[in-house]
Amino acid sequence: MTETTNPAPPAADADWWRSAVVYQVYVRSFADADGDGVGDLRGIRERLPYLRDLGVDALWLTPFYTSPQVDAGYDVADYRDVDPLFGTLTDFDAMITDAHALGLRIIVDLVPNHTSSAHPWFQAALAAGPGSPERELYLFADGKGEHGELPPNDWESIFGGPAWTRLPDGQWYLHLFDPAQPDLNWRHPRVRAEFEGVLRFWLDRGVDGFRIDVAHGMIKAEGLPDVGFSSMTTGQRQSELLGKGRLPYFDQDEVHEIYRAWRPILDSYPGGRMAVAEAWAETPQRLARYIGPDELHQAFSFDFLDATWSADSFRKVIDTALAESTIVGAPTTWVLSNHDRQRHVTRYGDGEIGLRRARAAALLMLALPGCAYVYQGEELGLPEVLDLPDELRQDPAFLRTGESRDGCRVPIPWSGELAPYGFGPEGSELSWLPAPATWRALSVAAQTGVAGSTLELYRAALRIRHEHPALAGTTGGVTWLEGGPGMLAFSRTGGGTTLTCVVNISGAPALVEGYGRPLAASEDLTEQGSGHLLAVDAAAWFERR
Ligand code: BGC
């Protein structure tokens, strides 16, 4: 039996992740206990009661490891320590102990595709020079052209520009993201052994799971073949193929060997330790290969996140995702927003319309079977901040592509009249990105106890999701109901009850009847005859016993 510093909660249900609601904490923007303008582990610890009261089951913490922060911590220099910006290992231990005492599980982010260029391995590789064993841990290569002046192939960085950088000694190294994020060589046994050690390090500290960053990326096609087109040659960026096509640097079959080696490690710990893949694959079928009893437990359904605001679009992605998860025996993993994507209030139309739709989408997602991920601030109905001044933007992709993910990473408003709205300690005015004035009305304090607020809608929905027998089942599908054009309606049954979720995307108010009594609604329902009038872009849950 493995010794754990912070054992998982007693009486742990090993299958907890199958139906859990996981709250994504973007650590630098959640809560700032030390007043330096950047969120930290102590801040999370202080706010755990908020998360327990919200009704989530687990937290996913974005990387808080030692890092130069070129890509907000996704450039790790020491996988076994906490960056001083976020605290210490002692702070981590105190945070996870408190979380477990409150019944909250902790998932940490693992970044195996690349290290930081400040990682001792990469520094040693630079110093050791071409042909050295140190360079074998990364993907160094000689260039093409008479003097090796051209990159080894045509691969592009996801952040724009070539995926290769040349060193003064003439060799090139691969970085699918920023030049400060060199890709590791996962065909090297030392790399594999190192990450198995990192998994055990955090499992021993009591973590309940891992979110695997770029889970589709670790193995590159043998011989590093060209893609055949690039923004330089055809104007089309290779990253446009993400989730739609095959690239020689993503979703290679051998990547699955890595997960088959990790699964027994996770399974050797008590309490149901899990892993969720951030993976992009050409088809839902290829995505499903990442999950199952001998690989990872979950893979985010980005097709759900990408669904457009239409009944057909949602129904199609839900059906496909449920079908795939049934085949592999793993739950579907729904997500509407994260730290890389424009917040869904804004994607769905922004302003009042976007918020209405986002609230309806919450009831849709939380009624589906499987696991749901909530990105911090979505329970407050936060929109994307679109007007951040360019000089404040920190996303490394911004300089290379003009696209920036900073607008979904603005610190959370907690309370008070002035920005940053209680993000830091009393009186602190610092926050690494500024919150807009409109967020005063969206703070946790401003919405708490206010009937109809987005926060109270999430609280109510999460409570019902936990308690209602019809939502308890983790497998199986949904029964679609014919609600008319533009109406999305499905039911789930359990414990002698039926819960029906109806979303009105028809463009006009719709009469809903025959599904029983309302349990929750994203907009006020009006009684009409024996039914209820469901407003445009609204959703509601009904129960029949
Ligand atoms: C993370 C991003 C990060 C990238 C490189 C992504 O999948 O979610 O935030 O920039 O991986 O690590």
XYZ file of C-alpha atoms and ligand atoms in Angstrom:
557
model
C 0.000 0.000 0.000
C 1.368 3.411 -0.942
C 2.042 5.975 1.764
C 0.145 9.200 1.178
C 0.965 12.488 2.843
C -2.582 13.753 2.379
C -4.832 10.749 2.026
C -7.960 11.052 -0.089
C -11.187 11.574 1.841
C -12.258 8.485 3.763
C -15.055 6.353 2.380
C -14.004 7.564 -1.036
C -16.166 6.470 -3.940
C -13.721 5.290 -6.579
C -16.186 6.204 -9.343
C -16.738 9.789 -8.143
C -15.408 11.272 -11.405
C -18.112 9.624 -13.519
C -20.749 12.176 -12.547
C -18.723 14.896 -10.839
C -18.915 18.619 -11.414
C -15.357 19.913 -11.561
C -14.630 23.610 -11.100
C -11.622 24.915 -13.017
C -9.560 27.242 -10.876
C -7.331 29.432 -13.026
C -4.957 29.916 -10.140
C -3.501 33.309 -11.047
C -6.991 34.821 -11.334
C -9.019 33.179 -8.586
C -8.084 34.756 -5.257
C -4.978 36.664 -4.176
C -4.169 36.175 -0.478
C -0.795 37.943 -0.405
C -1.842 41.093 -2.248
C 0.657 40.978 -5.125
C -2.088 41.092 -7.739
C -1.748 37.411 -8.706
C -3.934 34.627 -7.310
C -2.290 31.992 -5.124
C -2.792 28.731 -3.230
C -3.588 30.479 0.056
C -6.259 32.447 -1.786
C -7.818 29.207 -3.004
C -7.688 27.761 0.493
C -9.532 30.771 1.915
C -12.254 30.478 -0.716
C -12.856 26.725 -0.408
C -16.087 27.246 1.572
C -17.454 29.250 -1.377
C -16.789 26.298 -3.680
C -18.310 23.809 -1.263
C -21.434 25.985 -0.996
C -21.576 26.338 -4.769
C -21.957 22.565 -4.833
C -19.053 21.369 -6.973
C -17.268 18.083 -6.273
C -13.721 18.800 -7.329
C -11.339 21.546 -8.397
C -8.920 21.459 -11.314
C -6.019 23.784 -10.594
C -4.083 25.180 -13.570
C -0.263 24.906 -13.231
C 1.227 26.451 -10.094
C 4.688 24.868 -10.468
C 8.021 26.649 -10.644
C 7.978 28.496 -13.945
C 9.229 31.624 -15.691
C 5.523 32.201 -16.539
C 6.096 32.751 -20.235
C 2.857 30.845 -20.916
C 1.140 31.466 -17.566
C 2.740 28.416 -15.950
C 2.352 25.975 -18.866
C 6.130 26.305 -19.097
C 7.300 24.241 -16.141
C 10.865 24.445 -14.810
C 10.349 22.172 -11.781
C 7.447 19.722 -11.778
C 7.838 18.948 -8.087
C 7.647 22.403 -6.541
C 5.355 25.420 -6.251
C 6.325 28.723 -7.864
C 6.861 31.405 -5.182
C 4.276 33.483 -7.063
C 1.641 30.986 -5.945
C 3.047 29.899 -2.569
C 4.886 26.842 -1.284
C 4.451 23.090 -1.067
C 3.347 23.652 2.530
C 0.562 25.926 1.226
C -0.407 23.177 -1.217
C -0.569 20.583 1.561
C -2.688 22.877 3.746
C -4.998 23.635 0.826
C -5.558 19.989 -0.153
C -6.081 18.950 3.469
C -8.784 21.598 3.890
C -10.323 20.749 0.530
C -10.603 17.086 1.438
C -12.066 17.962 4.826
C -14.781 19.886 2.953
C -15.374 16.944 0.612
C -13.717 18.653 -2.371
C -11.252 16.736 -4.530
C -8.196 18.236 -6.155
C -7.072 17.687 -9.755
C -3.754 19.199 -10.808
C -2.511 20.052 -14.286
C 0.281 17.932 -15.757
C 2.258 19.434 -18.648
C 4.157 16.524 -20.243
C 4.471 17.618 -23.886
C 7.087 20.271 -23.187
C 9.102 21.775 -20.361
C 10.171 25.345 -19.845
C 13.412 26.317 -21.553
C 14.539 27.115 -17.985
C 14.163 23.433 -16.998
C 17.542 21.987 -15.922
C 17.280 19.297 -18.635
C 16.970 21.871 -21.399
C 19.709 24.031 -19.942
C 21.972 20.970 -19.804
C 21.043 20.107 -23.402
C 21.982 23.593 -24.569
C 25.304 23.418 -22.751
C 26.153 19.899 -23.902
C 25.857 20.657 -27.614
C 24.893 18.699 -30.746
C 25.067 14.922 -30.578
C 25.080 14.805 -26.776
C 22.859 12.443 -24.757
C 21.401 15.531 -23.061
C 19.954 16.672 -26.405
C 18.205 13.333 -26.861
C 15.660 14.269 -24.198
C 14.244 16.944 -26.533
C 13.723 17.148 -30.289
C 16.880 18.723 -31.638
C 17.616 18.398 -35.364
C 19.874 19.751 -38.041
C 18.309 22.151 -40.493
C 17.782 21.782 -44.204
C 19.493 23.858 -46.893
C 23.133 24.047 -47.802
C 24.179 25.318 -44.396
C 21.292 23.983 -42.333
C 19.752 27.439 -42.435
C 16.204 26.161 -43.058
C 14.079 24.512 -40.354
C 14.064 20.679 -40.351
C 10.448 20.602 -41.573
C 7.393 22.814 -42.168
C 5.731 22.415 -38.754
C 4.075 25.469 -37.239
C 3.738 26.519 -33.635
C 0.186 26.589 -32.288
C 1.057 30.099 -31.158
C 1.992 31.091 -34.733
C 5.235 31.076 -36.691
C 7.607 28.152 -37.218
C 7.760 25.409 -34.581
C 11.564 25.407 -34.763
C 14.136 27.774 -33.315
C 17.783 27.725 -34.328
C 20.569 27.876 -31.769
C 23.905 29.639 -32.181
C 25.570 26.221 -32.580
C 23.485 25.658 -35.725
C 21.002 23.034 -34.486
C 17.264 23.603 -34.287
C 14.880 22.515 -31.541
C 11.150 21.847 -31.738
C 8.548 23.823 -29.800
C 4.930 23.293 -30.779
C 4.082 26.269 -28.572
C 6.366 29.139 -27.506
C 10.150 28.929 -28.083
C 10.335 28.906 -24.261
C 8.433 25.563 -24.314
C 10.739 22.968 -25.955
C 9.018 19.652 -26.803
C 10.258 16.587 -24.978
C 11.301 13.400 -26.777
C 8.772 10.886 -25.472
C 10.560 8.048 -27.247
C 13.306 8.394 -24.617
C 12.880 6.088 -21.594
C 14.221 8.720 -19.216
C 11.396 11.100 -20.137
C 8.838 8.385 -19.468
C 10.417 7.446 -16.144
C 10.589 11.079 -15.064
C 6.885 11.699 -15.610
C 5.881 8.484 -13.890
C 7.831 9.860 -10.936
C 6.049 13.198 -11.194
C 2.672 11.428 -11.188
C 3.649 9.542 -8.037
C 4.966 12.703 -6.386
C 1.559 14.406 -6.588
C -0.420 11.214 -5.966
C 1.594 10.769 -2.778
C 0.603 14.304 -1.794
C -3.026 13.259 -2.111
C -4.186 14.637 -5.439
C -7.311 13.003 -6.805
C -6.429 13.394 -10.448
C -4.624 15.097 -13.298
C -5.649 17.194 -16.250
C -3.247 16.178 -19.005
C -2.144 19.167 -21.068
C -1.781 18.581 -24.828
C -2.470 14.891 -24.231
C -2.464 14.255 -27.976
C 0.948 15.761 -28.564
C 3.703 13.781 -26.946
C 4.565 11.433 -29.828
C 5.625 12.842 -33.178
C 5.568 10.821 -36.427
C 8.859 8.990 -37.103
C 11.124 10.960 -39.390
C 9.332 14.237 -38.600
C 7.597 14.434 -42.019
C 6.317 17.690 -43.478
C 2.643 18.603 -43.123
C 2.672 19.823 -46.711
C 1.188 23.269 -46.225
C 1.580 26.152 -43.825
C 0.622 29.786 -43.405
C 3.855 30.573 -45.210
C 3.022 28.494 -48.303
C -0.777 28.401 -48.639
C -1.889 30.928 -46.053
C -3.719 28.223 -44.105
C -2.523 27.726 -40.540
C -1.851 24.118 -39.622
C -3.628 24.634 -36.304
C -6.881 25.025 -38.244
C -6.783 21.242 -38.559
C -7.054 20.806 -34.776
C -10.036 18.567 -34.125
C -10.662 18.222 -37.875
C -7.667 16.576 -39.496
C -4.415 14.696 -38.940
C -1.101 16.332 -38.277
C 2.201 14.441 -37.946
C 2.787 16.002 -34.548
C -0.571 15.207 -32.958
C -2.672 12.143 -32.135
C -0.104 9.533 -33.159
C -1.093 5.973 -32.254
C 1.922 5.399 -30.028
C 0.797 8.119 -27.600
C -1.633 5.575 -26.200
C 1.245 3.443 -24.894
C 2.053 6.268 -22.501
C -1.446 6.257 -21.041
C -1.526 2.499 -20.806
C 1.591 2.797 -18.645
C 0.068 5.549 -16.498
C -3.248 3.878 -15.787
C -1.850 1.139 -13.500
C -0.035 3.851 -11.534
C -3.285 5.760 -10.970
C -5.101 2.534 -10.154
C -2.493 1.546 -7.574
C -3.609 4.434 -5.326
C -6.775 4.275 -3.241
C -9.823 6.488 -3.618
C -10.337 6.669 -7.390
C -7.467 8.723 -8.830
C -8.298 9.882 -12.353
C -6.978 11.733 -15.388
C -8.723 13.922 -17.929
C -7.232 14.496 -21.366
C -7.044 17.804 -23.099
C -6.857 16.070 -26.438
C -7.678 17.082 -29.983
C -8.349 14.385 -32.526
C -9.691 14.225 -36.054
C -12.929 12.494 -35.119
C -14.934 11.741 -31.963
C -13.950 8.106 -32.526
C -10.244 8.896 -32.334
C -10.839 11.105 -29.300
C -12.597 8.238 -27.554
C -9.412 6.160 -27.865
C -7.892 8.262 -25.072
C -10.452 7.049 -22.570
C -11.446 3.685 -21.201
C -10.459 1.199 -18.543
C -6.810 0.982 -19.614
C -6.108 4.609 -20.556
C -7.425 7.911 -19.238
C -10.767 8.387 -17.512
C -12.067 11.386 -19.403
C -11.448 13.601 -22.437
C -13.059 17.011 -22.735
C -15.794 17.193 -25.351
C -14.641 20.310 -27.191
C -17.305 19.629 -29.804
C -19.849 20.544 -27.125
C -17.942 23.739 -26.375
C -17.827 24.500 -30.107
C -21.510 23.765 -30.760
C -23.304 26.775 -32.168
C -26.451 28.125 -30.542
C -28.892 25.868 -32.347
C -30.910 22.837 -31.303
C -29.537 20.753 -34.178
C -25.939 21.563 -33.373
C -26.313 20.654 -29.692
C -28.291 17.516 -30.389
C -25.734 16.266 -32.890
C -22.704 16.722 -30.619
C -24.525 15.331 -27.584
C -25.619 12.213 -29.472
C -22.152 11.603 -30.891
C -20.387 12.132 -27.584
C -22.818 9.890 -25.702
C -22.507 7.153 -28.328
C -18.717 7.179 -28.103
C -18.687 7.151 -24.327
C -21.066 4.210 -24.273
C -18.727 2.240 -26.528
C -15.685 2.838 -24.322
C -17.554 2.672 -21.010
C -16.347 6.081 -19.809
C -18.457 9.124 -19.051
C -18.799 12.060 -21.382
C -17.029 15.163 -20.172
C -18.927 18.347 -20.928
C -17.359 21.777 -20.964
C -18.566 25.207 -22.079
C -15.552 27.402 -21.307
C -11.945 27.255 -20.164
C -8.875 29.473 -19.915
C -8.032 29.064 -23.610
C -11.361 29.948 -25.168
C -13.568 32.998 -25.365
C -16.112 32.850 -22.533
C -19.425 31.395 -23.707
C -21.507 34.422 -22.711
C -19.606 36.243 -25.437
C -19.501 33.345 -27.895
C -23.275 33.082 -27.716
C -23.811 36.731 -28.650
C -22.463 38.721 -25.684
C -24.481 41.246 -23.659
C -27.949 40.348 -22.497
C -28.557 37.745 -25.214
C -25.249 36.011 -24.548
C -25.955 35.857 -20.830
C -29.460 34.426 -21.328
C -28.059 31.744 -23.590
C -25.181 30.981 -21.249
C -27.615 30.498 -18.364
C -29.724 28.176 -20.496
C -26.605 26.284 -21.594
C -25.728 25.731 -17.927
C -29.038 23.948 -17.339
C -28.484 21.952 -20.523
C -24.977 20.849 -19.544
C -25.823 20.069 -15.932
C -28.744 17.826 -16.931
C -26.609 15.613 -19.181
C -25.184 12.295 -17.988
C -21.458 12.301 -17.276
C -19.051 14.800 -15.800
C -19.252 18.585 -16.239
C -16.467 21.152 -15.954
C -17.311 24.702 -14.866
C -14.738 27.406 -15.598
C -14.307 29.903 -12.769
C -16.567 32.904 -13.254
C -19.075 31.164 -15.502
C -21.253 30.760 -12.402
C -21.231 34.574 -12.242
C -22.145 34.955 -15.917
C -18.859 36.710 -16.685
C -18.374 37.743 -20.305
C -15.064 37.871 -22.148
C -13.235 41.148 -21.540
C -12.806 42.332 -25.107
C -11.201 45.720 -24.571
C -8.053 44.950 -22.591
C -5.332 47.373 -23.635
C -2.784 45.589 -25.818
C 0.106 46.562 -23.554
C -1.476 44.629 -20.668
C -2.022 41.429 -22.611
C 0.316 38.645 -21.553
C -0.625 35.670 -23.713
C 2.516 34.718 -25.679
C 0.286 33.910 -28.662
C -0.751 37.572 -28.858
C 2.595 38.794 -30.176
C 2.781 36.037 -32.778
C -0.830 35.897 -34.003
C -2.656 38.942 -32.635
C -5.022 36.530 -30.860
C -5.028 36.573 -27.096
C -6.611 34.459 -24.386
C -6.252 37.160 -21.731
C -9.896 38.252 -21.975
C -11.129 35.052 -20.311
C -8.423 35.186 -17.625
C -9.348 38.416 -15.837
C -9.459 37.984 -12.020
C -12.765 37.001 -10.447
C -14.892 39.734 -8.797
C -15.725 38.739 -5.232
C -17.153 41.850 -3.560
C -16.970 45.596 -3.121
C -17.369 48.726 -5.177
C -13.936 49.125 -6.679
C -11.806 46.945 -8.957
C -10.389 44.383 -8.433
C -13.520 43.681 -6.378
C -12.124 41.768 -3.448
C -9.697 39.689 -5.530
C -6.911 40.619 -3.113
C -6.837 41.307 0.612
C -8.768 44.273 2.050
C -7.680 47.500 0.379
C -5.499 45.863 -2.290
C -5.792 47.563 -5.647
C -3.542 45.236 -7.573
C -4.618 42.671 -10.116
C -2.493 41.368 -12.972
C -5.286 42.146 -15.417
C -7.870 44.860 -14.730
C -11.525 43.963 -14.164
C -14.039 46.166 -16.001
C -16.351 48.496 -14.040
C -19.375 46.452 -15.115
C -18.133 43.536 -13.018
C -19.105 45.296 -9.767
C -22.671 44.080 -10.327
C -21.446 40.569 -11.160
C -19.407 39.931 -8.009
C -20.095 36.959 -5.758
C -21.351 39.310 -3.016
C -23.602 41.208 -5.423
C -25.254 37.983 -6.617
C -25.428 36.004 -3.380
C -28.987 35.598 -2.147
C -30.372 37.496 -5.132
C -33.211 35.477 -6.635
C -32.646 34.923 -10.337
C -28.938 35.778 -10.280
C -26.659 33.542 -12.314
C -24.833 32.473 -9.166
C -28.066 31.376 -7.481
C -29.093 29.582 -10.683
C -25.859 27.559 -10.615
C -26.241 26.849 -6.892
C -29.805 25.623 -7.362
C -28.939 23.548 -10.418
C -25.943 21.932 -8.724
C -28.001 21.090 -5.651
C -30.750 19.473 -7.740
C -28.173 17.638 -9.841
C -26.761 16.121 -6.672
C -30.018 15.237 -5.057
C -32.301 14.224 -7.882
C -32.500 10.467 -8.485
C -33.114 10.965 -12.223
C -29.767 12.747 -12.577
C -27.855 10.282 -10.428
C -27.174 7.720 -13.155
C -23.792 8.068 -14.786
C -24.177 5.826 -17.765
C -26.747 5.465 -20.474
C -28.093 8.185 -22.628
C -30.946 10.591 -22.721
C -34.395 10.192 -24.239
C -35.023 12.896 -26.815
C -38.525 14.328 -26.923
C -40.190 16.033 -29.846
C -40.580 19.608 -28.706
C -40.981 21.207 -32.143
C -38.501 23.116 -34.318
C -35.710 24.806 -32.361
C -36.697 23.084 -29.138
C -34.162 20.839 -27.441
C -35.903 18.511 -25.016
C -34.733 15.327 -23.363
C -35.523 13.380 -20.270
C -33.708 11.117 -17.858
C -35.333 8.765 -15.425
C -34.316 7.216 -12.147
C -35.771 6.337 -8.760
C -39.292 6.355 -10.171
C -39.002 9.949 -11.406
C -38.409 11.622 -14.735
C -36.543 14.871 -15.153
C -37.005 16.713 -18.425
C -34.715 19.467 -19.628
C -36.139 21.816 -22.253
C -34.131 24.506 -24.031
C -35.932 26.997 -26.225
C -33.749 27.920 -29.200
C -36.754 28.460 -31.473
C -36.591 32.253 -31.499
C -40.062 32.684 -29.967
C -41.602 31.955 -26.552
C -42.822 28.351 -26.426
C -45.552 26.599 -24.491
C -44.165 23.629 -22.602
C -46.582 21.162 -21.074
C -46.821 17.591 -19.951
C -43.445 17.329 -18.251
C -44.614 17.926 -14.698
C -43.671 20.598 -12.210
C -40.787 23.032 -12.794
C -37.659 22.517 -10.694
C -35.369 25.182 -12.115
C -35.481 27.735 -14.911
C -32.945 30.090 -16.420
C -35.644 32.782 -16.897
C -38.984 33.231 -15.140
C -41.627 30.783 -16.321
C -45.173 32.015 -16.857
C -48.014 29.635 -16.154
C -50.302 29.244 -19.140
C -53.230 26.831 -19.050
C -51.893 23.480 -17.964
C -48.332 24.325 -19.015
C -45.699 27.017 -18.866
C -44.440 29.594 -21.276
C -40.680 29.218 -21.737
C -39.028 32.436 -22.899
C -36.716 32.737 -25.894
C -33.195 31.425 -25.204
C -34.264 29.964 -21.863
C -34.072 26.484 -20.371
C -35.994 24.760 -17.610
C -36.039 21.482 -15.740
C -39.348 19.733 -15.014
C -40.046 16.736 -12.835
C -42.705 14.066 -13.075
C -43.094 11.364 -10.459
C -3.183 24.859 -22.387
C -2.789 26.230 -22.793
C -1.301 26.227 -23.027
C -0.877 25.112 -23.990
C 0.581 24.850 -23.926
C -2.903 24.119 -23.672
O -3.564 23.086 -23.940
O -4.510 24.738 -21.969
O -3.169 27.206 -21.875
O -0.935 27.447 -23.580
O -1.517 23.925 -23.693
O 0.926 24.202 -22.747
